Amino acid sequence: MSSFRFLGLCPATHTPLGDDGALRLEVVERQASYLLERKIDRVFIGGTTGESVSLTLAERLALGDRWAAVSRSCGIKVVVHAGAQSLADAAALAAQAQRNEASAVSMIAPSYFKPRSLEDLVACCAQVAAAAPGLPFYYYDIPALTGISFPADDFLRSAAARIPNLAGIKYSNPDLGTYLLARRVEAGKYDLPWGIDEYFLSALAMGAQGGVGSTYNFVPGPLQRMMAAFPRGDLATCQLEQDRMMRVIRIVARRGYMGCAKALMGHLGVPVGPARLPNGNPDAAGIKAMLGELEEIGFFSWKD
């Protein structure tokens, strides 16, 4: 198993779609080059930002193959989100990730029929992790969307004996206290990339060394500067950059986050297209208003 860890920023990338709703896989190369130009060398594909639950298994497999091909040509590291309502589908995605030599694999648990106990959650994860035994495996904890909430430190201790390739947790959970407890399991053995952009500074104070987030696609600069300032004890800079992040997130979310975020990427030269229903999309007036509000706060001068 590789020694991959989430250090620095790992954008959760959008799945590029056309106006007709079909995949536009040729855009993946532009996504990768855009991020590499900003000194970001890893991506998390097919997750929440990637609208995975709105894609078919065939589409997700095609997306994985495309990112694998781009990775081989440019060197960007790819982490594949394999979570699905069907554990068989999740295992198929995990197995493909290993064949494609991805850097790691991650999964949310099924959330319609939810695991009702920690033991059942671990069993779900073990089944999928076993399909990619050569890759680091990360459970994806995002209770706001799945409705599944077990303490992360308890999960790590319970899963350690069942999942040999357990590497950590993609932690998209606002419970900072439990995050700290989980980071200290087995003397810090496990990797816990942070997943809520609004609390990034708080996570750094709890020991975070990297993160996975959607805003890293279009506004990486503040978080990169925050990560540089925090070890120096420059709290004023950290607070300034977190404030900038918050203002951007509020502006983008005001008219529907997913559709507006994808529209913003298109404005920045990465045409990832519209969001797929049930996520909505802003109209032309909404996009114009969003861009105007971003201009007013200086976004285009400090986003990178």
Coordinates of C-alpha atoms in Angstrom, one line a residue:
M1 CA 0.0 0.0 0.0
S2 CA 1.3 3.5 -0.9
S3 CA 2.2 6.0 1.8
F4 CA -0.2 8.7 0.4
R5 CA -1.4 11.3 2.8
F6 CA -3.6 14.4 2.4
L7 CA -1.1 17.2 2.8
G8 CA -2.1 20.7 1.6
L9 CA -5.1 21.2 -0.5
C10 CA -7.0 18.5 -2.4
P11 CA -9.9 20.0 -4.4
A12 CA -13.1 18.0 -4.7
T13 CA -13.5 18.4 -8.4
H14 CA -16.7 19.0 -10.4
T15 CA -17.9 16.4 -12.9
P16 CA -17.9 18.2 -16.2
L17 CA -21.3 18.1 -18.0
G18 CA -22.7 19.5 -21.2
D19 CA -25.9 21.6 -21.5
D20 CA -27.6 18.3 -22.6
G21 CA -26.5 16.7 -19.3
A22 CA -24.0 14.3 -20.8
L23 CA -20.5 13.9 -19.6
R24 CA -17.8 16.1 -21.2
L25 CA -14.7 14.2 -20.3
E26 CA -12.5 16.2 -22.5
V27 CA -12.7 19.0 -19.9
V28 CA -10.9 16.9 -17.3
E29 CA -7.5 17.8 -18.8
R30 CA -8.3 21.5 -18.4
Q31 CA -9.4 20.9 -14.8
A32 CA -6.1 19.2 -14.1
S33 CA -3.9 21.9 -15.8
Y34 CA -5.8 24.7 -14.1
L35 CA -5.1 23.2 -10.6
L36 CA -1.5 22.3 -11.4
E37 CA -0.9 26.0 -12.5
R38 CA -1.9 26.9 -8.9
K39 CA 0.5 24.4 -7.3
I40 CA -2.2 21.9 -6.5
D41 CA -1.1 18.3 -7.3
R42 CA -4.0 16.1 -6.2
V43 CA -7.8 15.8 -6.7
F44 CA -10.7 14.0 -5.1
I45 CA -13.0 12.9 -7.8
G46 CA -16.6 11.7 -7.9
G47 CA -17.6 12.9 -4.4
T48 CA -20.2 15.4 -3.2
T49 CA -18.9 18.2 -5.4
G50 CA -18.6 15.7 -8.2
E51 CA -22.4 15.0 -7.9
S52 CA -21.7 11.3 -7.6
V53 CA -25.1 10.4 -6.3
S54 CA -26.6 11.9 -9.5
L55 CA -24.4 9.9 -11.8
T56 CA -24.8 6.4 -13.1
L57 CA -22.3 3.7 -12.4
A58 CA -21.2 3.7 -16.0
E59 CA -20.7 7.5 -15.9
R60 CA -18.6 7.2 -12.7
L61 CA -16.4 4.5 -14.2
A62 CA -15.9 6.6 -17.3
L63 CA -15.0 9.6 -15.2
G64 CA -12.5 7.4 -13.2
D65 CA -10.8 6.2 -16.4
R66 CA -10.5 9.7 -17.8
W67 CA -8.9 11.1 -14.7
A68 CA -6.5 8.1 -14.6
A69 CA -5.4 8.8 -18.2
V70 CA -4.9 12.5 -17.4
S71 CA -3.0 11.6 -14.2
R72 CA -0.6 9.4 -16.2
S73 CA 0.1 12.3 -18.6
C74 CA 0.5 15.1 -16.1
G75 CA 1.3 13.5 -12.7
I76 CA -1.6 14.8 -10.8
K77 CA -2.6 12.4 -8.0
V78 CA -6.2 11.1 -8.0
V79 CA -8.3 10.0 -5.0
V80 CA -11.4 8.2 -6.1
H81 CA -14.7 8.4 -4.1
A82 CA -16.4 5.1 -4.5
G83 CA -19.4 5.4 -2.1
A84 CA -22.8 4.4 -3.4
Q85 CA -26.1 3.2 -2.3
S86 CA -25.2 -0.3 -3.6
L87 CA -22.1 -1.7 -2.0
A88 CA -21.5 -3.8 -5.1
D89 CA -21.3 -0.6 -7.2
A90 CA -19.0 0.9 -4.6
A91 CA -16.7 -2.2 -4.7
A92 CA -16.6 -2.0 -8.5
L93 CA -15.5 1.6 -8.3
A94 CA -12.9 0.8 -5.7
A95 CA -11.5 -2.1 -7.8
Q96 CA -11.3 0.2 -10.8
A97 CA -9.4 2.8 -8.8
Q98 CA -6.8 0.1 -7.9
R99 CA -6.5 -1.0 -11.5
N100 CA -6.0 2.6 -12.5
E101 CA -3.3 3.1 -9.9
A102 CA -5.2 5.8 -8.0
S103 CA -3.5 7.3 -4.9
A104 CA -6.3 6.3 -2.5
V105 CA -10.0 5.4 -2.4
S106 CA -12.8 6.8 -0.2
M107 CA -16.5 6.2 0.5
I108 CA -19.6 7.5 2.1
A109 CA -21.8 4.7 3.6
P110 CA -25.1 3.9 2.0
S111 CA -27.6 6.4 3.4
Y112 CA -31.1 5.4 2.3
F113 CA -30.8 2.1 4.1
K114 CA -28.4 3.3 6.8
P115 CA -26.0 1.3 8.9
R116 CA -27.7 1.4 12.3
S117 CA -24.7 0.4 14.3
L118 CA -21.0 1.2 14.3
E119 CA -20.4 -2.5 13.5
D120 CA -22.6 -2.4 10.4
L121 CA -20.8 0.8 9.2
V122 CA -17.4 -0.9 9.6
A123 CA -18.7 -3.9 7.8
C124 CA -19.9 -1.7 4.8
C125 CA -16.5 -0.1 4.6
A126 CA -14.6 -3.3 5.0
Q127 CA -16.5 -4.8 2.0
V128 CA -15.5 -1.9 -0.3
A129 CA -12.0 -1.5 1.1
A130 CA -11.4 -5.2 0.3
A131 CA -12.0 -4.5 -3.4
A132 CA -8.9 -2.3 -3.4
P133 CA -6.6 -3.8 -0.9
G134 CA -3.5 -2.1 -2.3
L135 CA -4.9 1.4 -1.9
P136 CA -5.2 3.5 1.3
F137 CA -8.8 3.6 2.3
Y138 CA -10.6 6.6 3.8
Y139 CA -14.1 6.5 5.3
Y140 CA -15.9 9.7 4.3
D141 CA -17.8 11.2 7.3
I142 CA -20.4 13.8 6.2
P143 CA -23.3 13.4 8.6
A144 CA -25.1 16.5 7.3
L145 CA -25.8 14.7 4.1
T146 CA -25.9 11.0 5.0
G147 CA -27.6 11.2 8.4
I148 CA -25.0 8.8 9.7
S149 CA -23.1 9.9 12.8
F150 CA -20.8 7.7 14.8
P151 CA -17.8 9.2 16.7
A152 CA -14.8 9.2 14.4
D153 CA -12.4 8.0 17.1
D154 CA -14.7 5.0 17.8
F155 CA -14.8 4.2 14.1
L156 CA -11.0 4.1 13.7
R157 CA -10.5 1.9 16.7
S158 CA -13.3 -0.5 15.6
A159 CA -12.3 -0.5 11.9
A160 CA -8.6 -1.1 12.5
A161 CA -9.0 -4.8 12.9
R162 CA -11.4 -5.2 10.0
I163 CA -9.8 -3.0 7.3
P164 CA -6.0 -3.6 6.8
N165 CA -5.7 -0.7 4.4
L166 CA -7.5 1.8 6.6
A167 CA -5.7 5.1 6.2
G168 CA -8.0 7.6 7.9
I169 CA -11.2 9.6 7.5
K170 CA -12.2 12.3 5.1
Y171 CA -13.7 14.4 7.9
S172 CA -16.6 16.7 6.7
N173 CA -18.1 16.9 10.2
P174 CA -18.3 20.2 12.3
D175 CA -17.5 18.3 15.5
L176 CA -14.0 19.7 16.1
G177 CA -13.7 18.1 19.5
T178 CA -14.2 14.6 18.1
Y179 CA -11.8 15.5 15.3
L180 CA -9.1 16.1 17.8
L181 CA -9.8 12.8 19.6
A182 CA -9.7 10.9 16.3
R183 CA -6.4 12.6 15.4
R184 CA -4.9 11.2 18.6
V185 CA -6.0 7.6 18.0
E186 CA -2.9 5.3 18.1
A187 CA -0.6 8.3 18.6
G188 CA -1.7 10.1 15.4
K189 CA -1.5 7.1 13.1
Y190 CA -4.5 8.0 10.9
D191 CA -4.8 10.8 8.3
L192 CA -7.8 13.0 8.7
P193 CA -8.1 15.5 5.9
W194 CA -10.5 18.3 6.8
G195 CA -13.6 18.8 4.7
I196 CA -15.5 21.9 5.8
D197 CA -14.0 25.0 4.2
E198 CA -15.8 27.4 6.6
Y199 CA -13.9 26.0 9.6
F200 CA -10.5 25.5 8.0
L201 CA -8.7 27.8 10.5
S202 CA -10.3 26.0 13.4
A203 CA -9.1 22.6 12.0
L204 CA -5.6 23.9 11.7
A205 CA -5.7 24.7 15.4
M206 CA -6.7 21.0 16.0
G207 CA -3.8 19.7 14.0
A208 CA -5.1 19.4 10.4
Q209 CA -2.4 19.1 7.8
G210 CA -4.5 19.0 4.7
G211 CA -8.0 19.2 3.4
V212 CA -10.5 18.2 0.7
G213 CA -12.9 20.9 -0.3
S214 CA -15.0 22.3 -3.2
T215 CA -13.9 25.9 -2.9
Y216 CA -10.3 24.9 -3.5
N217 CA -11.3 24.7 -7.2
F218 CA -12.0 28.4 -7.5
V219 CA -10.4 30.2 -4.5
P220 CA -7.3 28.3 -3.4
G221 CA -5.2 31.3 -2.5
P222 CA -6.6 32.2 0.9
L223 CA -6.3 28.6 2.2
Q224 CA -2.7 28.3 0.8
R225 CA -1.8 31.5 2.5
M226 CA -3.5 30.4 5.7
M227 CA -1.5 27.2 5.8
A228 CA 1.7 29.1 5.4
A229 CA 0.8 31.7 8.0
F230 CA -0.4 29.3 10.7
P231 CA 2.9 27.7 11.6
R232 CA 4.4 31.1 11.9
G233 CA 1.8 32.1 14.5
D234 CA 0.5 34.8 12.2
L235 CA -3.1 34.6 13.4
A236 CA -4.1 38.0 11.9
T237 CA -3.3 36.7 8.3
C238 CA -5.1 33.5 9.0
Q239 CA -8.2 35.3 10.2
L240 CA -8.1 37.6 7.2
E241 CA -8.0 34.7 4.7
Q242 CA -10.7 32.8 6.5
D243 CA -12.9 35.9 6.4
R244 CA -12.3 36.1 2.6
M245 CA -13.3 32.4 2.3
M246 CA -16.5 33.0 4.2
R247 CA -17.6 35.9 2.1
V248 CA -17.0 33.9 -1.1
I249 CA -18.9 30.9 0.1
R250 CA -21.9 33.1 1.1
I251 CA -22.0 34.8 -2.2
V252 CA -21.7 31.5 -4.2
A253 CA -24.3 29.7 -2.0
R254 CA -26.8 32.5 -2.1
R255 CA -28.4 31.3 -5.3
G256 CA -27.7 27.6 -5.0
Y257 CA -24.1 26.5 -4.3
M258 CA -23.5 23.7 -6.8
G259 CA -24.9 25.4 -9.8
C260 CA -23.2 28.7 -9.0
A261 CA -19.9 27.1 -8.2
K262 CA -19.9 25.4 -11.6
A263 CA -20.9 28.6 -13.3
L264 CA -18.0 30.4 -11.6
M265 CA -15.6 27.7 -12.8
G266 CA -16.8 28.3 -16.3
H267 CA -16.2 32.1 -15.9
L268 CA -12.6 31.2 -14.8
G269 CA -12.0 29.3 -18.0
V270 CA -12.8 25.7 -16.8
P271 CA -16.2 24.8 -18.5
V272 CA -17.5 22.2 -16.2
G273 CA -21.1 23.0 -17.3
P274 CA -24.3 23.0 -15.3
A275 CA -25.3 21.0 -12.3
R276 CA -27.5 18.0 -12.7
L277 CA -31.0 17.9 -11.1
P278 CA -31.9 17.8 -8.3
N279 CA -29.3 20.6 -8.0
G280 CA -30.4 23.7 -9.7
N281 CA -28.6 26.3 -11.8
P282 CA -28.6 30.1 -11.7
D283 CA -30.0 32.0 -14.7
A284 CA -27.9 34.6 -16.6
A285 CA -29.0 37.4 -14.3
G286 CA -28.0 35.3 -11.2
I287 CA -24.6 34.6 -12.6
K288 CA -24.1 38.3 -13.4
A289 CA -25.1 39.3 -9.9
M290 CA -22.8 36.7 -8.3
L291 CA -19.8 37.9 -10.4
G292 CA -20.6 41.5 -9.5
E293 CA -20.7 40.7 -5.8
L294 CA -17.4 38.8 -6.1
E295 CA -15.9 41.7 -7.9
E296 CA -17.0 44.0 -5.1
I297 CA -15.1 42.1 -2.4
G298 CA -11.9 41.9 -4.5
F299 CA -12.2 38.2 -5.2
F300 CA -10.6 38.3 -8.6
S301 CA -7.4 39.9 -7.2
W302 CA -6.8 37.5 -4.3
K303 CA -8.4 34.2 -5.3
D304 CA -5.1 32.6 -6.3

